Structure formats: structure tokens, C-alpha cells
Short mmCIF file of C-alpha atoms and ligand atoms in Angstrom, two decimals:
data_model
loop_
_atom_site.label_atom_id
_atom_site.label_comp_id
_atom_site.label_asym_id
_atom_site.label_seq_id
_atom_site.Cartn_x
_atom_site.Cartn_y
_atom_site.Cartn_z
CA UNK A 206 0.00 0.00 0.00
CA UNK A 207 1.23 3.45 -0.87
CA UNK A 208 2.30 5.33 2.23
CA UNK A 209 0.45 8.55 3.01
CA UNK A 210 2.18 11.89 2.78
CA UNK A 211 1.47 14.62 5.29
CA UNK A 212 1.46 18.39 5.38
CA UNK A 213 2.17 19.42 8.98
CA UNK A 214 0.79 22.94 8.98
CA UNK A 215 1.47 25.63 11.56
CA UNK A 216 -1.38 28.01 12.41
CA UNK A 217 -0.14 31.45 13.53
CA UNK A 218 1.99 33.22 10.93
CA UNK A 219 1.02 30.57 8.38
CA UNK A 220 -2.77 30.30 8.10
CA UNK A 221 -3.47 33.49 10.01
CA UNK A 222 -1.28 36.51 10.65
CA UNK A 223 0.44 36.27 14.02
CA UNK A 224 -0.76 39.28 16.06
CA UNK A 225 2.35 41.49 16.33
CA UNK A 226 1.29 42.91 19.73
CA UNK A 227 1.66 39.78 21.85
CA UNK A 228 1.67 36.83 19.37
CA UNK A 229 -1.59 35.70 20.97
CA UNK A 230 -4.72 35.30 18.87
CA UNK A 231 -7.33 35.79 21.59
CA UNK A 232 -9.75 38.32 20.08
CA UNK A 233 -11.63 38.68 16.79
CA UNK A 234 -10.14 42.12 16.13
CA UNK A 235 -6.70 40.47 15.99
CA UNK A 236 -7.78 37.94 13.36
CA UNK A 237 -6.51 38.25 9.81
CA UNK A 238 -6.07 35.35 7.39
CA UNK A 239 -2.73 34.98 5.59
CA UNK A 240 -3.08 36.38 2.04
CA UNK A 241 -3.70 33.69 -0.59
CA UNK A 242 -4.05 30.88 1.92
CA UNK A 243 -7.68 30.04 1.12
CA UNK A 244 -7.34 29.70 -2.65
CA UNK A 245 -4.07 27.79 -2.54
CA UNK A 246 -4.63 25.47 0.39
CA UNK A 247 -8.06 24.56 -1.02
CA UNK A 248 -6.38 23.77 -4.34
CA UNK A 249 -3.72 21.61 -2.61
CA UNK A 250 -6.40 19.80 -0.56
CA UNK A 251 -8.48 19.08 -3.66
CA UNK A 252 -5.75 18.19 -6.13
CA UNK A 253 -3.06 16.48 -4.06
CA UNK A 254 -3.01 13.49 -1.80
CA UNK A 255 -1.67 14.88 1.48
CA UNK A 256 -3.10 14.39 4.96
CA UNK A 257 -3.54 17.77 6.62
CA UNK A 258 -2.25 17.98 10.19
CA UNK A 259 -2.23 21.21 12.18
CA UNK A 260 0.60 21.55 14.68
CA UNK A 261 0.62 24.69 16.78
CA UNK A 262 2.29 25.99 19.94
CA UNK A 263 -0.11 28.11 22.01
CA UNK A 264 2.02 29.35 24.89
CA UNK A 265 0.20 29.17 28.20
CA UNK A 266 -3.20 28.28 26.78
CA UNK A 267 -5.59 27.67 29.68
CA UNK A 268 -3.69 29.91 32.12
CA UNK A 269 -4.90 33.32 33.27
CA UNK A 270 -2.55 34.91 30.70
CA UNK A 271 -4.38 33.08 27.88
CA UNK A 272 -7.78 31.84 29.09
CA UNK A 273 -9.47 29.14 26.99
CA UNK A 274 -12.61 31.22 26.52
CA UNK A 275 -10.60 33.82 24.60
CA UNK A 276 -8.89 31.17 22.43
CA UNK A 277 -11.62 28.78 21.27
CA UNK A 278 -14.15 31.20 19.73
CA UNK A 279 -11.50 32.61 17.36
CA UNK A 280 -9.92 29.22 16.70
CA UNK A 281 -13.28 27.62 15.92
CA UNK A 282 -14.12 30.49 13.58
CA UNK A 283 -10.80 29.99 11.75
CA UNK A 284 -11.41 26.24 11.37
CA UNK A 285 -15.01 26.74 10.24
CA UNK A 286 -14.04 29.38 7.69
CA UNK A 287 -11.27 27.16 6.29
CA UNK A 288 -13.62 24.16 6.19
CA UNK A 289 -16.10 26.26 4.23
CA UNK A 290 -13.42 26.59 1.56
CA UNK A 291 -12.75 22.83 1.56
CA UNK A 292 -9.72 23.07 3.83
CA UNK A 293 -10.25 20.44 6.50
CA UNK A 294 -7.68 18.99 8.88
CA UNK A 295 -7.35 15.27 9.60
CA UNK A 296 -5.79 15.97 13.00
CA UNK A 297 -5.08 19.05 15.12
CA UNK A 298 -2.30 19.13 17.74
CA UNK A 299 -2.02 22.02 20.17
CA UNK A 300 0.82 22.30 22.68
CA UNK A 301 0.11 24.63 25.59
CA UNK A 302 3.52 24.81 27.24
CA UNK A 303 5.99 27.70 27.45
CA UNK A 304 9.42 27.56 25.77
CA UNK A 305 11.16 27.44 29.17
CA UNK A 306 9.24 24.27 30.08
CA UNK A 307 11.32 22.47 27.44
CA UNK A 308 8.61 19.88 26.89
CA UNK A 309 9.11 17.33 24.10
CA UNK A 310 5.56 18.00 22.91
CA UNK A 311 6.36 21.58 22.02
CA UNK A 312 7.62 22.27 18.49
CA UNK A 313 10.27 21.45 17.39
CA UNK A 314 9.69 18.40 19.61
CA UNK A 315 7.81 15.50 18.02
CA UNK A 316 6.19 13.93 21.10
CA UNK A 317 2.66 14.85 19.94
CA UNK A 318 3.32 13.36 16.52
CA UNK A 319 4.47 9.83 17.37
CA UNK A 320 1.62 8.33 15.29
CA UNK A 321 3.45 9.61 12.21
CA UNK A 322 6.78 8.06 13.19
CA UNK A 323 5.70 4.43 13.03
CA UNK A 324 6.86 3.86 9.47
CA UNK A 325 3.35 4.00 8.01
CA UNK A 326 3.90 7.44 6.51
CA UNK A 327 6.08 8.68 3.69
CA UNK A 328 7.88 11.35 5.69
CA UNK A 329 10.53 12.08 3.07
CA UNK A 330 7.65 13.09 0.77
CA UNK A 331 5.97 15.12 3.55
CA UNK A 332 6.43 18.75 4.53
CA UNK A 333 6.14 21.04 7.52
CA UNK A 334 4.74 24.43 6.50
CA UNK A 335 5.44 27.18 9.02
CA UNK A 336 6.89 30.60 9.65
CA UNK A 337 9.42 29.99 12.42
CA UNK A 338 12.81 28.33 12.55
CA UNK A 339 11.25 25.87 15.00
CA UNK A 340 8.99 24.73 12.14
CA UNK A 341 12.05 24.01 9.99
CA UNK A 342 13.60 22.22 12.98
CA UNK A 343 10.41 20.18 13.38
CA UNK A 344 10.78 19.10 9.74
CA UNK A 345 14.35 18.01 10.46
CA UNK A 346 13.24 16.09 13.56
CA UNK A 347 10.44 14.33 11.67
CA UNK A 348 12.64 13.50 8.69
CA UNK A 349 10.59 15.54 6.25
CA UNK A 350 11.27 18.80 4.46
CA UNK A 351 10.15 22.31 5.31
CA UNK A 352 8.33 25.04 3.46
CA UNK A 353 9.32 28.12 5.38
CA UNK A 354 6.99 31.14 5.28
CA UNK A 355 9.94 33.47 5.27
CA UNK A 356 11.60 35.84 2.84
CA UNK A 357 14.62 33.76 1.83
CA UNK A 358 16.76 31.12 3.54
CA UNK A 359 19.23 33.50 5.20
CA UNK A 360 19.89 32.71 8.83
CA UNK A 361 19.48 28.94 8.54
CA UNK A 362 22.30 26.64 9.57
CA UNK A 363 23.71 24.46 6.73
CA UNK A 364 21.82 21.45 8.14
CA UNK A 365 18.48 23.29 8.21
CA UNK A 366 19.21 24.84 4.83
CA UNK A 367 19.23 21.30 3.43
CA UNK A 368 15.83 20.61 5.04
CA UNK A 369 14.24 23.81 3.74
CA UNK A 370 12.76 22.95 0.34
CA UNK A 371 11.26 26.36 -0.23
CA UNK A 372 11.36 29.71 1.54
CA UNK A 373 8.68 32.14 0.47
CA UNK A 374 6.04 34.44 1.91
CA UNK A 375 3.79 33.76 -1.07
CA UNK A 376 1.14 31.01 -0.85
CA UNK A 377 0.90 30.99 -4.67
CA UNK A 378 4.52 29.82 -4.75
CA UNK A 379 3.77 27.08 -2.21
CA UNK A 380 0.90 25.67 -4.25
CA UNK A 381 2.99 25.96 -7.40
CA UNK A 382 5.87 24.10 -5.75
CA UNK A 383 3.73 21.29 -4.29
CA UNK A 384 1.61 20.81 -7.40
CA UNK A 385 4.06 21.28 -10.25
CA UNK A 386 7.43 20.66 -8.60
CA UNK A 387 10.73 22.39 -8.76
CA UNK A 388 12.22 23.67 -11.96
CA UNK A 389 15.90 23.15 -11.36
CA UNK A 390 18.64 21.63 -13.48
CA UNK A 391 22.36 21.01 -13.29
CA UNK A 392 24.48 20.52 -16.39
CA UNK A 393 28.16 19.64 -16.25
CA UNK A 394 29.61 19.67 -19.74
CA UNK A 395 33.22 18.63 -20.19
CA UNK A 396 35.18 18.63 -23.45
CA UNK A 397 38.87 18.91 -24.26
CA UNK A 398 38.33 22.64 -24.61
CA UNK A 399 36.09 23.55 -21.68
CA UNK A 400 34.71 22.40 -18.35
CA UNK A 401 31.32 24.05 -17.83
CA UNK A 402 29.24 23.61 -14.67
CA UNK A 403 25.83 25.30 -14.52
CA UNK A 404 23.09 25.02 -11.94
CA UNK A 405 19.83 26.82 -12.61
CA UNK A 406 16.68 27.38 -10.56
CA UNK A 407 14.09 28.93 -12.85
CA UNK A 408 11.95 29.90 -9.84
CA UNK A 409 14.78 31.43 -7.86
CA UNK A 410 15.38 34.93 -6.61
CA UNK A 411 18.12 36.18 -8.92
CA UNK A 412 21.05 34.86 -6.86
CA UNK A 413 24.11 34.56 -9.10
CA UNK A 414 27.56 33.08 -8.67
CA UNK A 415 29.31 33.35 -12.01
CA UNK A 416 32.92 32.88 -13.02
CA UNK A 417 33.79 32.14 -16.65
CA UNK A 418 37.23 33.73 -16.60
CA UNK A 419 35.85 36.57 -18.74
CA UNK A 420 34.82 39.54 -16.64
CA UNK A 421 32.54 41.16 -19.18
CA UNK A 422 30.84 37.85 -20.03
CA UNK A 423 30.21 37.25 -16.29
CA UNK A 424 28.61 40.68 -16.11
CA UNK A 425 26.30 39.81 -19.02
CA UNK A 426 25.33 36.38 -17.66
CA UNK A 427 24.54 37.97 -14.32
CA UNK A 428 21.88 40.07 -16.08
CA UNK A 429 20.06 36.85 -17.02
CA UNK A 430 19.89 35.66 -13.39
CA UNK A 431 19.18 39.03 -11.79
CA UNK A 432 16.57 40.32 -14.23
CA UNK A 433 15.07 36.90 -14.90
CA UNK A 434 14.72 36.15 -11.14
CA UNK A 435 16.57 32.89 -11.65
CA UNK A 436 19.28 31.48 -9.39
CA UNK A 437 22.25 30.86 -11.61
CA UNK A 438 25.64 29.35 -10.81
CA UNK A 439 28.09 29.17 -13.68
CA UNK A 440 31.68 27.98 -13.31
CA UNK A 441 33.74 27.63 -16.46
CA UNK A 442 37.33 26.60 -17.00
CA UNK A 443 37.92 27.25 -20.68
CA UNK A 444 40.91 27.31 -23.01
CA UNK A 445 41.26 31.08 -22.79
CA UNK A 446 44.94 30.75 -23.75
CA UNK A 447 43.59 29.90 -27.24
CA UNK A 448 40.83 32.51 -27.30
CA UNK A 449 37.33 33.24 -25.89
CA UNK A 450 35.42 31.26 -28.51
CA UNK A 451 34.95 27.86 -26.82
CA UNK A 452 34.24 29.40 -23.41
CA UNK A 453 31.42 31.58 -24.72
CA UNK A 454 29.97 28.95 -27.04
CA UNK A 455 30.04 26.05 -24.56
CA UNK A 456 28.57 28.19 -21.77
CA UNK A 457 25.67 29.05 -24.08
CA UNK A 458 25.13 25.39 -24.99
CA UNK A 459 25.16 24.28 -21.35
CA UNK A 460 22.85 27.13 -20.30
CA UNK A 461 20.45 26.21 -23.09
CA UNK A 462 20.48 22.53 -22.00
CA UNK A 463 19.85 23.64 -18.43
CA UNK A 464 16.83 25.73 -19.44
CA UNK A 465 15.38 22.92 -21.53
CA UNK A 466 15.80 20.38 -18.73
CA UNK A 467 14.49 22.67 -15.98
CA UNK A 468 11.34 23.53 -17.96
CA UNK A 469 10.51 19.82 -18.31
CA UNK A 470 7.23 19.19 -20.11
CA UNK A 471 6.53 22.96 -20.16
CA UNK A 472 2.94 22.53 -18.97
CA UNK A 473 1.32 25.70 -17.68
CA UNK A 474 4.03 28.04 -18.95
CA UNK A 475 3.36 31.28 -20.78
CA UNK A 476 5.67 30.09 -23.57
CA UNK A 477 6.22 33.53 -25.13
CA UNK A 478 8.12 36.54 -23.86
CA UNK A 479 9.19 39.88 -25.25
CA UNK A 480 10.80 43.01 -23.99
CA UNK A 481 11.89 46.47 -25.04
CA UNK A 482 14.20 48.00 -22.46
CA UNK A 483 16.00 51.25 -23.19
CA UNK A 484 18.88 53.46 -22.17
CA UNK A 485 20.33 55.32 -25.10
CA UNK A 486 19.61 52.01 -26.83
CA UNK A 487 16.55 50.18 -27.97
CA UNK A 488 16.92 46.46 -27.40
CA UNK A 489 14.34 43.87 -28.17
CA UNK A 490 14.32 40.15 -27.46
CA UNK A 491 11.24 38.18 -28.44
CA UNK A 492 11.27 34.50 -27.60
CA UNK A 493 9.20 31.38 -28.00
CA UNK A 494 9.74 28.08 -26.17
CA UNK A 495 7.96 26.35 -29.02
CA UNK A 496 10.57 23.62 -29.37
CA UNK A 497 12.08 24.86 -32.64
CA UNK A 498 15.43 26.65 -32.45
CA UNK A 499 15.82 29.73 -34.62
CA UNK A 500 17.74 32.94 -34.23
CA UNK A 501 17.10 36.26 -35.91
CA UNK A 502 19.97 38.61 -35.03
CA UNK A 503 19.78 42.29 -35.90
CA UNK A 504 22.60 43.84 -33.93
CA UNK A 505 25.85 45.20 -35.23
CA UNK A 506 28.82 46.40 -33.24
CA UNK A 507 31.44 48.88 -34.36
CA UNK A 508 33.99 47.86 -31.77
CA UNK A 509 35.87 44.60 -32.08
CA UNK A 510 35.71 43.84 -28.36
CA UNK A 511 33.69 44.93 -25.34
CA UNK A 512 35.72 44.28 -22.22
CA UNK A 513 37.39 40.93 -22.72
CA UNK A 514 34.75 39.53 -25.10
CA UNK A 515 34.97 39.81 -28.91
CA UNK A 516 31.70 41.25 -30.23
CA UNK A 517 31.44 38.53 -32.90
CA UNK A 518 30.89 36.05 -30.03
CA UNK A 519 27.55 37.61 -29.05
CA UNK A 520 25.81 36.25 -32.13
CA UNK A 521 27.45 32.91 -31.44
CA UNK A 522 26.29 32.92 -27.82
CA UNK A 523 22.63 33.50 -28.70
CA UNK A 524 22.74 31.02 -31.60
CA UNK A 525 24.11 28.28 -29.32
CA UNK A 526 21.64 29.17 -26.56
CA UNK A 527 18.71 29.07 -28.97
CA UNK A 528 19.85 25.71 -30.39
CA UNK A 529 20.39 24.04 -27.02
CA UNK A 530 17.23 25.39 -25.35
CA UNK A 531 15.21 24.77 -28.53
CA UNK A 532 13.81 28.26 -28.46
CA UNK A 533 13.15 30.85 -31.09
CA UNK A 534 14.96 34.12 -30.41
CA UNK A 535 14.39 37.31 -32.35
CA UNK A 536 16.87 39.96 -31.26
CA UNK A 537 17.26 43.58 -32.27
CA UNK A 538 19.51 46.26 -30.83
CA UNK A 539 20.18 49.79 -31.94
CA UNK A 540 22.00 52.66 -30.26
CA UNK A 541 25.39 54.27 -29.83
CA UNK A 542 26.99 52.95 -26.68
CA UNK A 543 28.23 49.43 -27.41
CA UNK A 544 28.35 48.33 -23.77
CA UNK A 545 24.77 49.54 -23.18
CA UNK A 546 23.61 47.87 -26.36
CA UNK A 547 24.76 44.35 -25.51
CA UNK A 548 23.86 44.74 -21.83
CA UNK A 549 20.39 45.83 -22.97
CA UNK A 550 20.11 42.66 -25.07
CA UNK A 551 21.02 40.42 -22.11
CA UNK A 552 18.58 42.27 -19.84
CA UNK A 553 15.84 42.00 -22.46
CA UNK A 554 16.55 38.27 -22.75
CA UNK A 555 16.25 37.96 -18.97
CA UNK A 556 12.91 39.75 -18.90
CA UNK A 557 11.62 37.77 -21.87
CA UNK A 558 12.64 34.53 -20.13
CA UNK A 559 10.93 35.62 -16.93
CA UNK A 560 7.68 36.21 -18.82
CA UNK A 561 7.87 33.03 -20.87
CA UNK A 562 8.61 30.62 -18.00
CA UNK A 563 5.88 32.02 -15.75
CA UNK A 564 3.69 29.08 -14.83
CA UNK A 565 0.00 28.96 -14.00
CA UNK A 566 -1.06 25.86 -12.08
CA UNK A 567 -4.71 26.90 -12.40
CA UNK A 568 -4.35 26.57 -16.17
CA UNK A 569 -1.95 23.66 -16.28
CA UNK A 570 -2.11 22.85 -19.95
CA UNK A 571 0.34 22.93 -22.83
CA UNK A 572 0.21 26.30 -24.59
CA UNK A 573 0.07 24.62 -27.99
CA UNK A 574 -2.56 23.18 -30.30
CA UNK A 575 -0.03 20.55 -31.42
CA UNK A 576 -0.04 18.78 -28.07
CA UNK A 577 3.70 19.05 -27.50
CA UNK A 578 6.39 21.70 -27.28
MG1 LIG B 825 3.87 30.19 13.45
#
């Protein structure tokens, strides 16, 4: 029998906003639902096969500082409202102790959750969703992964960083992640001429770590990550003692392969993107992830090099990228400043990519009448 997967879901700061005054939800005027939680959690409940388990610490519940008759009316209202949207919980666990009590029942302790530790559940396929580090620690203690309602992973220890599958304050991203999965790829391409390592997270935050040995090329590739909101690591050891050709070409090929692999079956994506950014230059990159590589290149450069990259290699970069990612690129650039012109093209590519890879799980179909892309 297939083992059940579980979403262990925190309450305060996750389903409802944690009252900033005293972190105690004991009055209706303090109640506010987390934005997007209804639509997305209802979708997850309906479409995916997770058990829903609420796990919440309610410090001192039942004492004079937090009487039960101030807790239950609001809690019951929250549960009833969620249930009305189809969001029901299989079990609810409330710990009432204070942090200084150090009880094993209090998150991140697992003593309330022993029923899930018997081997009958698929914990590696389960998640804790919560807003505190203790929620991520609970995931580690249960042997599952965490979805951290937090803006980024900064502040986590390396061990917890490995447990944290997603850090976001956006419930749309959580539903997207659980329903459609991650869009990440790693390509390591080694030839006699180059050693190219690329890791790409299409749904990242624009974090870049790029070293190709060519400063100007690094600067251009960084535009793709930053302006495309993709996490991009690129490490290249190329035969620069010969010239820049193989380094630029092979990086483009590996990046194209990475994009193709990360996008997978391409269901739900926008498919098309375009952009017209400007400085003194007008740069335009239109793209289509339609599966057929093609490059239209309308950009000429008067200088032979920009920084340490020969300008003839720009055409070659986009041709190789288009071939490997199987995308149609139509690129135009006009203007006076050569640095601005090519930087504008890379930025436009980034913005076009960002538009084209945007995914809609509520319309999770192939954007094609052919049935494949
Ligand atoms: Mg919380």
C-alpha cells in the first residue's frame, strides 16, 4: 500500500497573521487570514493526496494569561471558515507549554506526533509548512522537508538549509511548488576545450555566482539571473589561452540545456516573452519556447571587443543558446553605446525569459494546439 504523505501545517503566521502585539490570537479584532491561503490550500487539498495535520504551539493556553474562553471562539471560527473553503484537517495538535518548560511535545519536539513516526507514513515526501525556525527544525526532527513562510533562507544553519525545500512568503509559490514541482537543473559539460558547470533554478530569486574567466561575459550572464529572477551558478574553465570562442559557445550550450531540462514538459508556462528595455539604446528580445530553435539577429557592433569579449561572439552565444534550449529568439539592438547595447540585449533576454517561463497551475495545460512543445 502506498504510504500517506502529510502536510504538517502551523497556524499562527502561516494560516493566520500572528498578532504582532503579543503573538496571541485571543480576540476577533486580531484575526486576519494569511493572504492567498484560502485559494491555494483549497487547491492543494483538492488536487493532491496529502493528509492535513495542524501543529501549533499556544504558549500558556488555559492559564490566566491566555484563558481558553478567549482562544476557542477565534480558533473555531478559523477552522469553520477554512472548512467552508474545503480546507479540513485530519488531525489538530495544540501544545500549551511555554518555551522554558522544554517539553518534548512543544515544536520542534515530536512527542505529539508519534503516530506519524511508526513507518506508516512517507515522511521524506511530507512537509512542515510554518513561519518559524522551529517549524524548519520540526521538519528536520520528523525526517521531512520544510516550506518556510519566510523571505529567503538566510539565517538557517547548513543542516536546516538542506531541510528547507522552499522559503517564500507567497502562498501561490507554495501551491505551485507542491503541485508542479521544482524547476531546477544542473548541467556539467566537459570537453577537451572547456569544463562548464551550470546550476539553474528557474523559480529562484536572482542569486548569481558566475565565473567564466571573462569579466565582461560574467557581467552579461549575471543580467540573465538578476533580471530573470533565476538562481544561476556558472563555473567555467575554458581554453582562454587559445581565445574566448569555446568558453562563450560552450557556456551558451550548457545554459540552453539547463533551461530545456528545468522547464521539463513545459505545462502551464506562458511560452512567449518579449521586452523592449532602453537606455540610449533600444533592445528587443522576443522569444518562444515552441521547441524549434531559430535565431534572428539584428545587432551590429562597431567595436571589435567589449571588455574581454569579442563582439562577434555575441551572435554565437545567442545562436548556441537558442539551439540548445530549442527556443526561437528574435533579437534587435540599436543605439550608440556598445556596452549599453549588448547589456540591454542580455537584460531583455532575462525579462523575456521571466515572462515566458511564468507558470500557471490553475491553467496547467500545454500552450500549444499541437499537443507538445
Ligand atoms: Mg507560526
